[in-house]
mmCIF file of C-alpha atoms in Angstrom:
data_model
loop_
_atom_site.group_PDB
_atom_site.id
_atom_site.type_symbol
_atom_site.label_atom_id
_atom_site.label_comp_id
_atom_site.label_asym_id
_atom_site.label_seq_id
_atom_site.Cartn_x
_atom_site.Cartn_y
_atom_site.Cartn_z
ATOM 1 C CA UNK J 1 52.763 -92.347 70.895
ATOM 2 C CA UNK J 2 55.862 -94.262 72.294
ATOM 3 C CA UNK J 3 55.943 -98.212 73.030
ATOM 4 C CA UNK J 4 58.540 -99.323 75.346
ATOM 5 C CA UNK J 5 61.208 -101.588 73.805
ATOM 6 C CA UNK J 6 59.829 -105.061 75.813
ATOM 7 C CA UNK J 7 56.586 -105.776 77.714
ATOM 8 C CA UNK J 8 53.466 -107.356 76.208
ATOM 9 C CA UNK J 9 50.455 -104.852 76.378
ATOM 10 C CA UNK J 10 52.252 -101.331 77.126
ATOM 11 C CA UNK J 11 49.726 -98.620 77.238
ATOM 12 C CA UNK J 12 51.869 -95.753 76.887
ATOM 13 C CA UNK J 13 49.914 -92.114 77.034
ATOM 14 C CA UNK J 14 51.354 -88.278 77.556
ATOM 15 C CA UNK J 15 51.047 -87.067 80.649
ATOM 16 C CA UNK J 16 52.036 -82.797 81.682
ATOM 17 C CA UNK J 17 54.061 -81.756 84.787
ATOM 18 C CA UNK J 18 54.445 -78.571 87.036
ATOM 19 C CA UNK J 19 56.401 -77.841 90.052
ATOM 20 C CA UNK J 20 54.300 -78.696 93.131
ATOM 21 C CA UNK J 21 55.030 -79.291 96.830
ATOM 22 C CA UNK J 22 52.842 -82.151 96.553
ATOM 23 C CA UNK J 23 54.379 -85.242 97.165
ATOM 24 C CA UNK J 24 51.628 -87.254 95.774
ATOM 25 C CA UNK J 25 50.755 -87.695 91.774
ATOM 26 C CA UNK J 26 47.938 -86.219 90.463
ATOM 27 C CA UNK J 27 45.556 -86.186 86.884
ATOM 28 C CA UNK J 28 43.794 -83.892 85.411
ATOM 29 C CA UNK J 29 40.284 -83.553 86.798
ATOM 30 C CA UNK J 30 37.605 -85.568 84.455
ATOM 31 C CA UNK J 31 40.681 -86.172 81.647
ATOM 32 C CA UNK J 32 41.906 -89.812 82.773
ATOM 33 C CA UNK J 33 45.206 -89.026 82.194
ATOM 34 C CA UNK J 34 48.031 -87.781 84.537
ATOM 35 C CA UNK J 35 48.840 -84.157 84.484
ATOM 36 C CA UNK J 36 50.333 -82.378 87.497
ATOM 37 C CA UNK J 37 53.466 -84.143 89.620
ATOM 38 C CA UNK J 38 56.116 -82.931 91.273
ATOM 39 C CA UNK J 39 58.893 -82.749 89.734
ATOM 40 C CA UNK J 40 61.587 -85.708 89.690
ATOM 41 C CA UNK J 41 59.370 -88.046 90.810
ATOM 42 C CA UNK J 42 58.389 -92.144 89.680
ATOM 43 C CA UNK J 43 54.803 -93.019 91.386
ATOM 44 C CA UNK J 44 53.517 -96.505 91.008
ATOM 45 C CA UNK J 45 49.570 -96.719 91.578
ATOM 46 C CA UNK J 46 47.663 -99.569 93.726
ATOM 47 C CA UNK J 47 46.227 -102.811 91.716
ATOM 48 C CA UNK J 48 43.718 -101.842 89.320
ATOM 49 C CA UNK J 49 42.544 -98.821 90.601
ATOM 50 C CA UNK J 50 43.244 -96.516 87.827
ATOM 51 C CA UNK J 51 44.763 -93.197 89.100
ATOM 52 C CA UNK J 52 43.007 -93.805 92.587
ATOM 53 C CA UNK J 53 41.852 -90.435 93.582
ATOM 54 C CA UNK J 54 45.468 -88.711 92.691
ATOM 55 C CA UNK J 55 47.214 -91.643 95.331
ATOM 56 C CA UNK J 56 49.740 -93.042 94.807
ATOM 57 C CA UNK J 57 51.136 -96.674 96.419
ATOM 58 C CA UNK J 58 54.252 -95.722 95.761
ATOM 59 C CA UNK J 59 57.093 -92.608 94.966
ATOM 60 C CA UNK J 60 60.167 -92.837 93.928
ATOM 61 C CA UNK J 61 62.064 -89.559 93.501
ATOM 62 C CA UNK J 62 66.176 -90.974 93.944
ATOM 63 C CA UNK J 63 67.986 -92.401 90.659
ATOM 64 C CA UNK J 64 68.873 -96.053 91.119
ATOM 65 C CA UNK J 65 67.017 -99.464 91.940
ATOM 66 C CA UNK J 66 63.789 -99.441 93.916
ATOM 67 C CA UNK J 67 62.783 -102.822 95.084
ATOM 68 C CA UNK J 68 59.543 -103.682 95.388
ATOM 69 C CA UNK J 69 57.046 -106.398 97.515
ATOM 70 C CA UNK J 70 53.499 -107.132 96.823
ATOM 71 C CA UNK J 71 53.170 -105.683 93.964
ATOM 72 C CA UNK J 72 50.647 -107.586 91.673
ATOM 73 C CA UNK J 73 48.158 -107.453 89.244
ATOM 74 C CA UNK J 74 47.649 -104.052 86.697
ATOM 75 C CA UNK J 75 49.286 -100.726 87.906
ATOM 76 C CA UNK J 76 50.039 -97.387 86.230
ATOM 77 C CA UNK J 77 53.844 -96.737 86.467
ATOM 78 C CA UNK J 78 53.941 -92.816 85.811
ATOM 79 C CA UNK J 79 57.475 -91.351 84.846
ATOM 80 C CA UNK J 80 57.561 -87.516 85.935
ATOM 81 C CA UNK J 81 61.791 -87.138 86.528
ATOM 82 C CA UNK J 82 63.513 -84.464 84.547
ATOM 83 C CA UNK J 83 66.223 -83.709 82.182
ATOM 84 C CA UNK J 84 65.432 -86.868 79.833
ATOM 85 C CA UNK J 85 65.772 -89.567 82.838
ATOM 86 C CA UNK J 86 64.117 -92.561 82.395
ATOM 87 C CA UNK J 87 62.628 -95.484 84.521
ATOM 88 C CA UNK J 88 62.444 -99.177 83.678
ATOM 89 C CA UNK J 89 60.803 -102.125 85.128
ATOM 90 C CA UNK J 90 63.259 -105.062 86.510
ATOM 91 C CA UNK J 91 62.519 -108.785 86.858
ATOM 92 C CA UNK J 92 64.956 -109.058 89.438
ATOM 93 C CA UNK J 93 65.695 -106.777 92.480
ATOM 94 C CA UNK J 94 68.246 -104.052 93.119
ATOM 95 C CA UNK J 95 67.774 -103.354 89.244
ATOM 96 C CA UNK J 96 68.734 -106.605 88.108
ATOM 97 C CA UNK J 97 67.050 -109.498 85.915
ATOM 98 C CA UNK J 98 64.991 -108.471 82.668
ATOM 99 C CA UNK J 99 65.081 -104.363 82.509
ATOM 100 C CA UNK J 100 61.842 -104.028 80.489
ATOM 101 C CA UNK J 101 62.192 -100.901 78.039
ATOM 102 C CA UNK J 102 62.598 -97.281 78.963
ATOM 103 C CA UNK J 103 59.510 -95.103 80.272
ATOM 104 C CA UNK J 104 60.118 -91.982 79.398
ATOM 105 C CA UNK J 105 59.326 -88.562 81.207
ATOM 106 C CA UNK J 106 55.753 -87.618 81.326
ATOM 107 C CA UNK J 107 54.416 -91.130 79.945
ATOM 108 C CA UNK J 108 53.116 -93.992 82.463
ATOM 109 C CA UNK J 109 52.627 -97.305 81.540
ATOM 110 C CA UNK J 110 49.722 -99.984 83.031
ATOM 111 C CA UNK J 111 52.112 -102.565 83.706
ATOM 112 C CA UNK J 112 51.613 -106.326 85.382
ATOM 113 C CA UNK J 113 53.906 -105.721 87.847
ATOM 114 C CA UNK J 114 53.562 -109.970 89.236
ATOM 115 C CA UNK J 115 56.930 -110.808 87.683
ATOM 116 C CA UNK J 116 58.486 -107.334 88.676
ATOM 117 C CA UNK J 117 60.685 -106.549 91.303
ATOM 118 C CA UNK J 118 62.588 -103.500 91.273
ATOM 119 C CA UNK J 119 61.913 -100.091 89.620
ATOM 120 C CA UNK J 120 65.127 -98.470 88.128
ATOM 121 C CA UNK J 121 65.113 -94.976 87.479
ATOM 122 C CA UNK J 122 68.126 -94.118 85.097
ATOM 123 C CA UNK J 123 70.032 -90.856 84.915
ATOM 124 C CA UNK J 124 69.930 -89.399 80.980
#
């Protein structure tokens, strides 16, 4: 298991991927983990809901900052981009402020995203 470089409380767990047409995440049925996502892609899940059904809040499939509004409380951040690429969690917007470690492919984090702003996924 993996701990990102900052964050207090990172719950870091292996997750599996597959191509899929899906634009949605999705878990294994009855694991509690993430398994199946399409490829490429960042998804951010609502406020404490655990993996809510396989539905996402958010996707992020572009490299670069996502900014982000009303995002509080506990969410899984689930990394599912390719080729080593990364995505971090930013204080500020546009990718800027506190960059909080590096989640890498195929792990998620539960995250309090109240002090986050922007979602940066990195190029490897």
């Amino acid at each position: 298991m993996r701990k990102i470089a900052k964050g207090r409380g990172a719950d870091l767990r292996r997750g599996r991927s597959r191509h899929g047409r899906d634009v949605h995440c999705q878990r294994r049925p009855g694991s509690g983990q993430p398994a199946r996502l399409s490829l490429g892609a960042v998804c951010v899940y609502p406020q404490n809901a655990g993996w809510n059904n396989d539905r996402p809040s958010l996707v992020f499939y572009s490299y670069g900052a996502h900014n982000l509004s009303n995002q509080v409380g506990q969410h899984y951040v689930l990394n599912n981009q390719t080729g080593g690429a990364t995505a971090r969690t930013c204080t500020g917007y546009n990718g800027t402020g506190d960059c909080q470690g590096f989640i890498q492919p195929g792990y998620y984090v539960d995250k309090d995203l109240t002090p986050i702003n922007s979602i940066l996924l990195v190029r490897p």
